[in-house]
PDB file of C-alpha atoms in Angstrom:
ATOM      1  CA  MET G1416       0.000   0.000   0.000  1.00 67.00           C
ATOM      2  CA  GLU G1417       2.801   2.415   0.852  1.00 81.00           C
ATOM      3  CA  ASN G1418       4.382   1.875  -2.554  1.00 82.00           C
ATOM      4  CA  TRP G1419       1.167   2.898  -4.296  1.00 86.00           C
ATOM      5  CA  ILE G1420       0.976   6.066  -2.214  1.00 90.00           C
ATOM      6  CA  THR G1421       4.587   6.840  -3.045  1.00 89.00           C
ATOM      7  CA  ARG G1422       3.952   6.169  -6.736  1.00 88.00           C
ATOM      8  CA  GLY G1423       0.920   8.460  -6.587  1.00 91.00           C
ATOM      9  CA  VAL G1424       2.980  11.306  -5.146  1.00 93.00           C
ATOM     10  CA  ALA G1425       5.634  10.708  -7.807  1.00 92.00           C
ATOM     11  CA  ALA G1426       2.930  10.794 -10.503  1.00 92.00           C
ATOM     12  CA  ILE G1427       1.649  14.137  -9.207  1.00 96.00           C
ATOM     13  CA  CYS G1428       5.185  15.535  -9.318  1.00 96.00           C
ATOM     14  CA  ALA G1429       5.690  14.111 -12.820  1.00 96.00           C
ATOM     15  CA  CYS G1430       2.494  15.821 -13.989  1.00 96.00           C
ATOM     16  CA  GLY G1431       3.758  19.092 -12.568  1.00 97.00           C
ATOM     17  CA  SER G1432       7.079  18.753 -14.356  1.00 97.00           C
ATOM     18  CA  THR G1433       5.289  17.947 -17.593  1.00 97.00           C
ATOM     19  CA  ALA G1434       3.224  21.117 -17.201  1.00 97.00           C
ATOM     20  CA  LEU G1435       6.387  23.142 -16.647  1.00 97.00           C
ATOM     21  CA  PHE G1436       7.967  21.621 -19.759  1.00 98.00           C
ATOM     22  CA  TRP G1437       4.797  22.480 -21.707  1.00 97.00           C
ATOM     23  CA  THR G1438       5.146  26.075 -20.485  1.00 97.00           C
ATOM     24  CA  PHE G1439       8.765  26.057 -21.621  1.00 97.00           C
ATOM     25  CA  GLY G1440       7.608  24.965 -25.071  1.00 97.00           C
ATOM     26  CA  VAL G1441       4.955  27.687 -25.155  1.00 96.00           C
ATOM     27  CA  PHE G1442       7.521  30.418 -24.565  1.00 95.00           C
ATOM     28  CA  LEU G1443      10.161  28.805 -26.776  1.00 95.00           C
ATOM     29  CA  ALA G1444       7.996  28.633 -29.902  1.00 93.00           C
ATOM     30  CA  VAL G1445       8.148  32.257 -31.049  1.00 91.00           C
ATOM     31  CA  PRO G1446      11.923  32.809 -30.708  1.00 92.00           C
ATOM     32  CA  TRP G1447      12.514  29.384 -32.266  1.00 92.00           C
ATOM     33  CA  ARG G1448      10.322  30.184 -35.252  1.00 90.00           C
ATOM     34  CA  GLU G1449      11.869  33.626 -35.698  1.00 89.00           C
ATOM     35  CA  GLY G1450      15.394  32.165 -35.477  1.00 89.00           C
ATOM     36  CA  ARG G1451      16.551  34.421 -32.655  1.00 90.00           C
ATOM     37  CA  LEU G1452      17.366  31.975 -29.893  1.00 87.00           C
ATOM     38  CA  LEU G1453      20.820  33.446 -29.413  1.00 87.00           C
ATOM     39  CA  SER G1454      19.545  37.028 -29.184  1.00 89.00           C
ATOM     40  CA  LEU G1455      16.853  36.761 -26.531  1.00 91.00           C
ATOM     41  CA  SER G1456      16.106  39.605 -24.166  1.00 91.00           C
ATOM     42  CA  ALA G1457      16.737  39.274 -20.441  1.00 93.00           C
ATOM     43  CA  VAL G1458      13.051  38.743 -19.735  1.00 93.00           C
ATOM     44  CA  GLU G1459      12.801  35.980 -22.335  1.00 92.00           C
ATOM     45  CA  TRP G1460      15.858  34.264 -20.847  1.00 94.00           C
ATOM     46  CA  GLN G1461      14.240  34.442 -17.415  1.00 95.00           C
ATOM     47  CA  VAL G1462      10.922  33.010 -18.575  1.00 94.00           C
ATOM     48  CA  LEU G1463      12.591  30.199 -20.489  1.00 95.00           C
ATOM     49  CA  GLY G1464      15.157  29.516 -17.780  1.00 96.00           C
ATOM     50  CA  ILE G1465      12.710  29.412 -14.900  1.00 96.00           C
ATOM     51  CA  SER G1466      10.270  27.088 -16.640  1.00 96.00           C
ATOM     52  CA  LEU G1467      13.073  24.781 -17.826  1.00 97.00           C
ATOM     53  CA  VAL G1468      14.992  24.667 -14.533  1.00 97.00           C
ATOM     54  CA  ALA G1469      11.829  24.282 -12.460  1.00 97.00           C
ATOM     55  CA  GLY G1470      10.650  21.492 -14.765  1.00 97.00           C
ATOM     56  CA  LEU G1471      13.979  19.694 -14.447  1.00 97.00           C
ATOM     57  CA  VAL G1472      14.010  20.044 -10.648  1.00 97.00           C
ATOM     58  CA  VAL G1473      10.445  18.763 -10.276  1.00 97.00           C
ATOM     59  CA  ALA G1474      11.144  15.837 -12.651  1.00 96.00           C
ATOM     60  CA  TRP G1475      14.286  15.035 -10.663  1.00 96.00           C
ATOM     61  CA  GLY G1476      12.207  15.069  -7.483  1.00 95.00           C
ATOM     62  CA  ALA G1477       9.591  12.811  -9.051  1.00 94.00           C
ATOM     63  CA  LEU G1478      12.277  10.319 -10.019  1.00 93.00           C
ATOM     64  CA  HIS G1479      13.717  10.352  -6.516  1.00 94.00           C
ATOM     65  CA  ILE G1480      10.301   9.772  -4.981  1.00 93.00           C
ATOM     66  CA  LEU G1481       9.698   6.976  -7.467  1.00 90.00           C
ATOM     67  CA  ALA G1482      13.067   5.461  -6.577  1.00 90.00           C
ATOM     68  CA  ILE G1483      11.901   5.127  -2.985  1.00 88.00           C
ATOM     69  CA  ALA G1484       9.094   2.848  -4.138  1.00 83.00           C
ATOM     70  CA  ASP G1485      10.581   0.872  -6.998  1.00 82.00           C
ATOM     71  CA  GLN G1486      14.310   1.155  -7.579  1.00 81.00           C
ATOM     72  CA  ALA G1487      15.345  -1.655  -5.245  1.00 80.00           C
ATOM     73  CA  ARG G1488      12.472  -4.105  -5.737  1.00 86.00           C
ATOM     74  CA  ARG G1489      11.455  -3.475  -9.352  1.00 87.00           C
ATOM     75  CA  PRO G1490      14.362  -1.927 -11.250  1.00 88.00           C
ATOM     76  CA  TRP G1491      12.777  -2.685 -14.658  1.00 91.00           C
ATOM     77  CA  LEU G1492       9.654  -0.713 -13.702  1.00 87.00           C
ATOM     78  CA  TYR G1493      11.769   2.169 -12.430  1.00 89.00           C
ATOM     79  CA  GLN G1494      13.800   2.264 -15.663  1.00 92.00           C
ATOM     80  CA  THR G1495      10.631   2.095 -17.759  1.00 92.00           C
ATOM     81  CA  LEU G1496       9.049   4.972 -15.864  1.00 90.00           C
ATOM     82  CA  ARG G1497      12.247   7.026 -16.189  1.00 93.00           C
ATOM     83  CA  VAL G1498      12.143   6.627 -19.958  1.00 95.00           C
ATOM     84  CA  ALA G1499       8.404   7.382 -19.979  1.00 95.00           C
ATOM     85  CA  LEU G1500       9.003  10.617 -18.065  1.00 95.00           C
ATOM     86  CA  LEU G1501      11.709  11.629 -20.531  1.00 96.00           C
ATOM     87  CA  VAL G1502       9.408  10.939 -23.479  1.00 97.00           C
ATOM     88  CA  ALA G1503       6.581  12.835 -21.777  1.00 97.00           C
ATOM     89  CA  ALA G1504       8.868  15.829 -21.220  1.00 97.00           C
ATOM     90  CA  VAL G1505       9.893  15.962 -24.877  1.00 97.00           C
ATOM     91  CA  LEU G1506       6.291  15.566 -26.009  1.00 98.00           C
ATOM     92  CA  ALA G1507       5.184  18.292 -23.596  1.00 98.00           C
ATOM     93  CA  ILE G1508       7.735  20.738 -24.988  1.00 97.00           C
ATOM     94  CA  ASN G1509       6.647  19.858 -28.521  1.00 97.00           C
ATOM     95  CA  GLY G1510       2.997  20.211 -27.546  1.00 97.00           C
ATOM     96  CA  GLY G1511       3.571  23.630 -26.016  1.00 97.00           C
ATOM     97  CA  MET G1512       5.379  24.790 -29.116  1.00 96.00           C
ATOM     98  CA  SER G1513       2.581  23.464 -31.337  1.00 95.00           C
ATOM     99  CA  TRP G1514      -0.058  25.141 -29.186  1.00 96.00           C
ATOM    100  CA  THR G1515       1.660  28.524 -29.463  1.00 95.00           C
ATOM    101  CA  THR G1516       2.353  28.148 -33.169  1.00 93.00           C
ATOM    102  CA  ALA G1517      -1.323  27.448 -33.817  1.00 93.00           C
ATOM    103  CA  ARG G1518      -2.362  30.638 -32.002  1.00 91.00           C
ATOM    104  CA  VAL G1519       0.276  33.159 -33.062  1.00 87.00           C
ATOM    105  CA  ALA G1520      -0.173  34.834 -36.428  1.00 72.00           C
ATOM    106  CA  VAL G1521       2.656  34.454 -38.903  1.00 59.00           C
TER     107      VAL G1521
END
């Protein structure tokens, strides 16, 4: 029972990190499309940096919480969920970029 509670907390953290990665993708879309990633303003760097760093920290926390439940007893499940979280993060960034691209006029 305790493992399911721990997995539930890790899932909540993973959802939060996915939302932060989606936000990163939302704010990355316009500079990416305009080709000015290396000439961002200070505010754009802050928005991108905070959402990316916060997403990474929350994902790291989710993996550590998940390790409490599964790393020792079920290493294959832990590795599978690590890969799934990585895939979800990449898809969230792509989804955020797609969402912004669909709503911003060319």
